Amino acid sequence: MKSFLTTAAFASLLGLLSAAAQAQDARDQFFATLKSLCGQQFDGVLVYPKDPQHDFAGKRLQADFAACSDRQIKVPFQVGEDKSRTWIISRTPTGLALQHDHRHADGTPDAVTMYGGMASTTGSALSQSFLADDYTARLVKGAATNVWTISVSADGTTLTYHLERDAQPRATVVFKRRSAA
């Protein structure tokens, strides 16, 4: 009986380790998917909300996979002439992180910067959802329930950035890869 319990406990532990490895693999695969876009530029359109007063409405939206390393990908996100935003996707010892780096024109950090969260364990090689971390919850009023989802089409030509708060959509931008001139 003792041998059976030991074997069952060992099998359960292996199952947990395997599930954790698979989740980490999906995050690593997603990071590799994003890294494959390095050097690519995407032009976007705000598809939600359909509100002409939204900060992104009617403005040229651009995402540029400008800087990629084995640990970090930086994607400047330009809204009209505003070049203050950069998405930073980083591999960490505990998974995959998304941060939003906001800067003033002189390069100094905005008061609201470096917010974001960690990828959940339910993503895939083409899509990951990042749940707001404690820092974000303290920094941005009401953002404790934020979930950012970044998705890439299988052919790498479409990028979607989606934000939810309180399980309700707040913004969705769909980007198309810019054609080589």
PDB file of C-alpha atoms in Angstrom, residues 17-150:
ATOM      1  CA  LEU A  17       5.556  19.400 -13.605  1.00  0.00           C
ATOM      2  CA  SER A  18       4.497  18.370 -17.100  1.00  0.00           C
ATOM      3  CA  ALA A  19       1.555  20.806 -17.083  1.00  0.00           C
ATOM      4  CA  ALA A  20       3.851  23.615 -15.900  1.00  0.00           C
ATOM      5  CA  ALA A  21       6.386  22.770 -18.606  1.00  0.00           C
ATOM      6  CA  GLN A  22       3.670  22.803 -21.291  1.00  0.00           C
ATOM      7  CA  ALA A  23       2.401  26.201 -20.131  1.00  0.00           C
ATOM      8  CA  GLN A  24       5.941  27.555 -20.109  1.00  0.00           C
ATOM      9  CA  ASP A  25       6.454  26.062 -23.567  1.00  0.00           C
ATOM     10  CA  ALA A  26       3.417  27.950 -24.923  1.00  0.00           C
ATOM     11  CA  ARG A  27       4.765  31.201 -23.500  1.00  0.00           C
ATOM     12  CA  ASP A  28       8.202  30.453 -24.955  1.00  0.00           C
ATOM     13  CA  GLN A  29       6.599  29.601 -28.298  1.00  0.00           C
ATOM     14  CA  PHE A  30       4.655  32.874 -28.233  1.00  0.00           C
ATOM     15  CA  PHE A  31       7.831  34.790 -27.460  1.00  0.00           C
ATOM     16  CA  ALA A  32       9.473  33.064 -30.442  1.00  0.00           C
ATOM     17  CA  THR A  33       6.464  33.994 -32.602  1.00  0.00           C
ATOM     18  CA  LEU A  34       6.831  37.656 -31.620  1.00  0.00           C
ATOM     19  CA  LYS A  35      10.603  37.520 -32.087  1.00  0.00           C
ATOM     20  CA  SER A  36      10.060  36.257 -35.648  1.00  0.00           C
ATOM     21  CA  LEU A  37       8.334  39.595 -36.327  1.00  0.00           C
ATOM     22  CA  CYS A  38      11.443  41.593 -35.429  1.00  0.00           C
ATOM     23  CA  GLY A  39      12.102  44.264 -38.028  1.00  0.00           C
ATOM     24  CA  GLN A  40       8.464  44.227 -39.161  1.00  0.00           C
ATOM     25  CA  GLN A  41       6.119  47.203 -38.959  1.00  0.00           C
ATOM     26  CA  PHE A  42       2.354  47.019 -38.565  1.00  0.00           C
ATOM     27  CA  ASP A  43      -0.353  49.609 -39.270  1.00  0.00           C
ATOM     28  CA  GLY A  44      -3.450  49.429 -37.109  1.00  0.00           C
ATOM     29  CA  VAL A  45      -7.051  50.467 -36.805  1.00  0.00           C
ATOM     30  CA  LEU A  46      -9.090  50.859 -33.640  1.00  0.00           C
ATOM     31  CA  VAL A  47     -11.974  48.416 -34.110  1.00  0.00           C
ATOM     32  CA  TYR A  48     -13.412  48.762 -30.598  1.00  0.00           C
ATOM     33  CA  PRO A  49     -14.837  50.952 -29.247  1.00  0.00           C
ATOM     34  CA  LYS A  50     -16.548  52.692 -32.136  1.00  0.00           C
ATOM     35  CA  ASP A  51     -16.236  55.984 -30.283  1.00  0.00           C
ATOM     36  CA  PRO A  52     -14.994  59.051 -32.175  1.00  0.00           C
ATOM     37  CA  GLN A  53     -13.864  60.525 -28.823  1.00  0.00           C
ATOM     38  CA  HIS A  54     -11.491  57.613 -28.025  1.00  0.00           C
ATOM     39  CA  ASP A  55      -7.817  58.624 -27.815  1.00  0.00           C
ATOM     40  CA  PHE A  56      -6.942  56.335 -30.751  1.00  0.00           C
ATOM     41  CA  ALA A  57      -9.938  57.155 -32.993  1.00  0.00           C
ATOM     42  CA  GLY A  58      -9.040  58.459 -36.440  1.00  0.00           C
ATOM     43  CA  LYS A  59      -5.306  58.392 -35.743  1.00  0.00           C
ATOM     44  CA  ARG A  60      -2.611  56.436 -37.506  1.00  0.00           C
ATOM     45  CA  LEU A  61      -1.626  53.517 -35.254  1.00  0.00           C
ATOM     46  CA  GLN A  62       1.751  51.857 -35.775  1.00  0.00           C
ATOM     47  CA  ALA A  63       3.545  49.012 -34.025  1.00  0.00           C
ATOM     48  CA  ASP A  64       7.214  48.496 -34.865  1.00  0.00           C
ATOM     49  CA  PHE A  65       9.007  45.331 -33.738  1.00  0.00           C
ATOM     50  CA  ALA A  66      12.188  47.344 -33.375  1.00  0.00           C
ATOM     51  CA  ALA A  67      14.379  45.649 -30.775  1.00  0.00           C
ATOM     52  CA  CYS A  68      14.545  41.943 -30.051  1.00  0.00           C
ATOM     53  CA  SER A  69      16.867  39.897 -27.877  1.00  0.00           C
ATOM     54  CA  ASP A  70      16.641  36.441 -26.345  1.00  0.00           C
ATOM     55  CA  ARG A  71      15.048  37.966 -23.239  1.00  0.00           C
ATOM     56  CA  GLN A  72      13.099  41.023 -24.377  1.00  0.00           C
ATOM     57  CA  ILE A  73      11.137  42.458 -27.296  1.00  0.00           C
ATOM     58  CA  LYS A  74      10.427  46.188 -27.522  1.00  0.00           C
ATOM     59  CA  VAL A  75       7.580  47.355 -29.722  1.00  0.00           C
ATOM     60  CA  PRO A  76       7.187  51.132 -30.028  1.00  0.00           C
ATOM     61  CA  PHE A  77       3.475  51.866 -30.456  1.00  0.00           C
ATOM     62  CA  GLN A  78       2.791  55.207 -32.145  1.00  0.00           C
ATOM     63  CA  VAL A  79      -0.596  56.922 -31.967  1.00  0.00           C
ATOM     64  CA  GLY A  80      -0.738  59.705 -34.554  1.00  0.00           C
ATOM     65  CA  GLU A  81       2.363  61.813 -33.866  1.00  0.00           C
ATOM     66  CA  ASP A  82       2.592  60.559 -30.260  1.00  0.00           C
ATOM     67  CA  LYS A  83       5.644  58.293 -29.919  1.00  0.00           C
ATOM     68  CA  SER A  84       5.456  57.997 -26.121  1.00  0.00           C
ATOM     69  CA  ARG A  85       4.438  54.326 -25.873  1.00  0.00           C
ATOM     70  CA  THR A  86       6.464  51.109 -26.031  1.00  0.00           C
ATOM     71  CA  TRP A  87       5.254  47.605 -25.298  1.00  0.00           C
ATOM     72  CA  ILE A  88       7.909  45.501 -23.629  1.00  0.00           C
ATOM     73  CA  ILE A  89       7.515  41.720 -23.641  1.00  0.00           C
ATOM     74  CA  SER A  90      10.078  40.020 -21.408  1.00  0.00           C
ATOM     75  CA  ARG A  91      10.966  36.468 -20.499  1.00  0.00           C
ATOM     76  CA  THR A  92      11.279  36.227 -16.738  1.00  0.00           C
ATOM     77  CA  PRO A  93      12.124  33.372 -14.370  1.00  0.00           C
ATOM     78  CA  THR A  94       8.377  32.966 -13.732  1.00  0.00           C
ATOM     79  CA  GLY A  95       7.068  33.270 -17.291  1.00  0.00           C
ATOM     80  CA  LEU A  96       6.323  36.065 -19.715  1.00  0.00           C
ATOM     81  CA  ALA A  97       5.656  39.706 -18.815  1.00  0.00           C
ATOM     82  CA  LEU A  98       4.070  42.611 -20.707  1.00  0.00           C
ATOM     83  CA  GLN A  99       4.834  46.166 -19.668  1.00  0.00           C
ATOM     84  CA  HIS A 100       3.685  49.472 -21.110  1.00  0.00           C
ATOM     85  CA  ASP A 101       6.530  51.996 -21.048  1.00  0.00           C
ATOM     86  CA  HIS A 102       5.264  55.573 -21.373  1.00  0.00           C
ATOM     87  CA  ARG A 103       7.774  58.403 -21.883  1.00  0.00           C
ATOM     88  CA  HIS A 104       7.654  62.148 -22.322  1.00  0.00           C
ATOM     89  CA  ALA A 105       9.136  63.698 -25.480  1.00  0.00           C
ATOM     90  CA  ASP A 106      12.412  64.294 -23.614  1.00  0.00           C
ATOM     91  CA  GLY A 107      12.658  60.577 -22.744  1.00  0.00           C
ATOM     92  CA  THR A 108      11.818  60.889 -19.066  1.00  0.00           C
ATOM     93  CA  PRO A 109       9.294  58.373 -17.679  1.00  0.00           C
ATOM     94  CA  ASP A 110       5.653  59.369 -17.436  1.00  0.00           C
ATOM     95  CA  ALA A 111       4.051  59.119 -13.983  1.00  0.00           C
ATOM     96  CA  VAL A 112       1.971  56.224 -15.339  1.00  0.00           C
ATOM     97  CA  THR A 113       4.475  53.815 -16.836  1.00  0.00           C
ATOM     98  CA  MET A 114       5.696  50.217 -16.729  1.00  0.00           C
ATOM     99  CA  TYR A 115       2.239  48.866 -15.948  1.00  0.00           C
ATOM    100  CA  GLY A 116       1.143  45.476 -17.260  1.00  0.00           C
ATOM    101  CA  GLY A 117       1.215  41.920 -16.026  1.00  0.00           C
ATOM    102  CA  MET A 118       2.188  38.297 -16.462  1.00  0.00           C
ATOM    103  CA  ALA A 119       0.979  35.868 -19.116  1.00  0.00           C
ATOM    104  CA  SER A 120      -1.555  33.360 -17.888  1.00  0.00           C
ATOM    105  CA  THR A 121      -0.926  29.653 -18.388  1.00  0.00           C
ATOM    106  CA  THR A 122      -3.775  29.254 -20.878  1.00  0.00           C
ATOM    107  CA  GLY A 123      -2.187  30.853 -23.937  1.00  0.00           C
ATOM    108  CA  SER A 124      -0.758  29.418 -27.118  1.00  0.00           C
ATOM    109  CA  ALA A 125       2.082  30.028 -29.550  1.00  0.00           C
ATOM    110  CA  LEU A 126      -0.134  32.599 -31.307  1.00  0.00           C
ATOM    111  CA  SER A 127      -1.935  34.306 -28.421  1.00  0.00           C
ATOM    112  CA  GLN A 128      -1.199  35.205 -24.810  1.00  0.00           C
ATOM    113  CA  SER A 129      -3.262  37.030 -22.193  1.00  0.00           C
ATOM    114  CA  PHE A 130      -1.478  39.108 -19.584  1.00  0.00           C
ATOM    115  CA  LEU A 131      -3.241  39.648 -16.253  1.00  0.00           C
ATOM    116  CA  ALA A 132      -2.658  42.916 -14.405  1.00  0.00           C
ATOM    117  CA  ASP A 133      -0.058  42.684 -11.654  1.00  0.00           C
ATOM    118  CA  ASP A 134      -0.127  44.319  -8.210  1.00  0.00           C
ATOM    119  CA  TYR A 135       1.975  47.267  -9.392  1.00  0.00           C
ATOM    120  CA  THR A 136      -0.607  48.022 -12.091  1.00  0.00           C
ATOM    121  CA  ALA A 137      -3.471  47.733  -9.621  1.00  0.00           C
ATOM    122  CA  ARG A 138      -1.806  50.346  -7.401  1.00  0.00           C
ATOM    123  CA  LEU A 139      -0.736  52.632 -10.261  1.00  0.00           C
ATOM    124  CA  VAL A 140      -3.862  52.792 -12.428  1.00  0.00           C
ATOM    125  CA  LYS A 141      -7.234  53.275 -10.749  1.00  0.00           C
ATOM    126  CA  GLY A 142      -9.606  50.430 -11.666  1.00  0.00           C
ATOM    127  CA  ALA A 143      -6.966  48.423 -13.566  1.00  0.00           C
ATOM    128  CA  ALA A 144      -6.686  45.500 -11.138  1.00  0.00           C
ATOM    129  CA  THR A 145      -8.843  43.378 -13.459  1.00  0.00           C
ATOM    130  CA  ASN A 146      -7.118  44.418 -16.698  1.00  0.00           C
ATOM    131  CA  VAL A 147      -6.274  41.647 -19.143  1.00  0.00           C
ATOM    132  CA  TRP A 148      -4.258  42.464 -22.243  1.00  0.00           C
ATOM    133  CA  THR A 149      -4.322  39.889 -25.026  1.00  0.00           C
ATOM    134  CA  ILE A 150      -1.857  39.989 -27.879  1.00  0.00           C
TER     135      ILE A 150
END
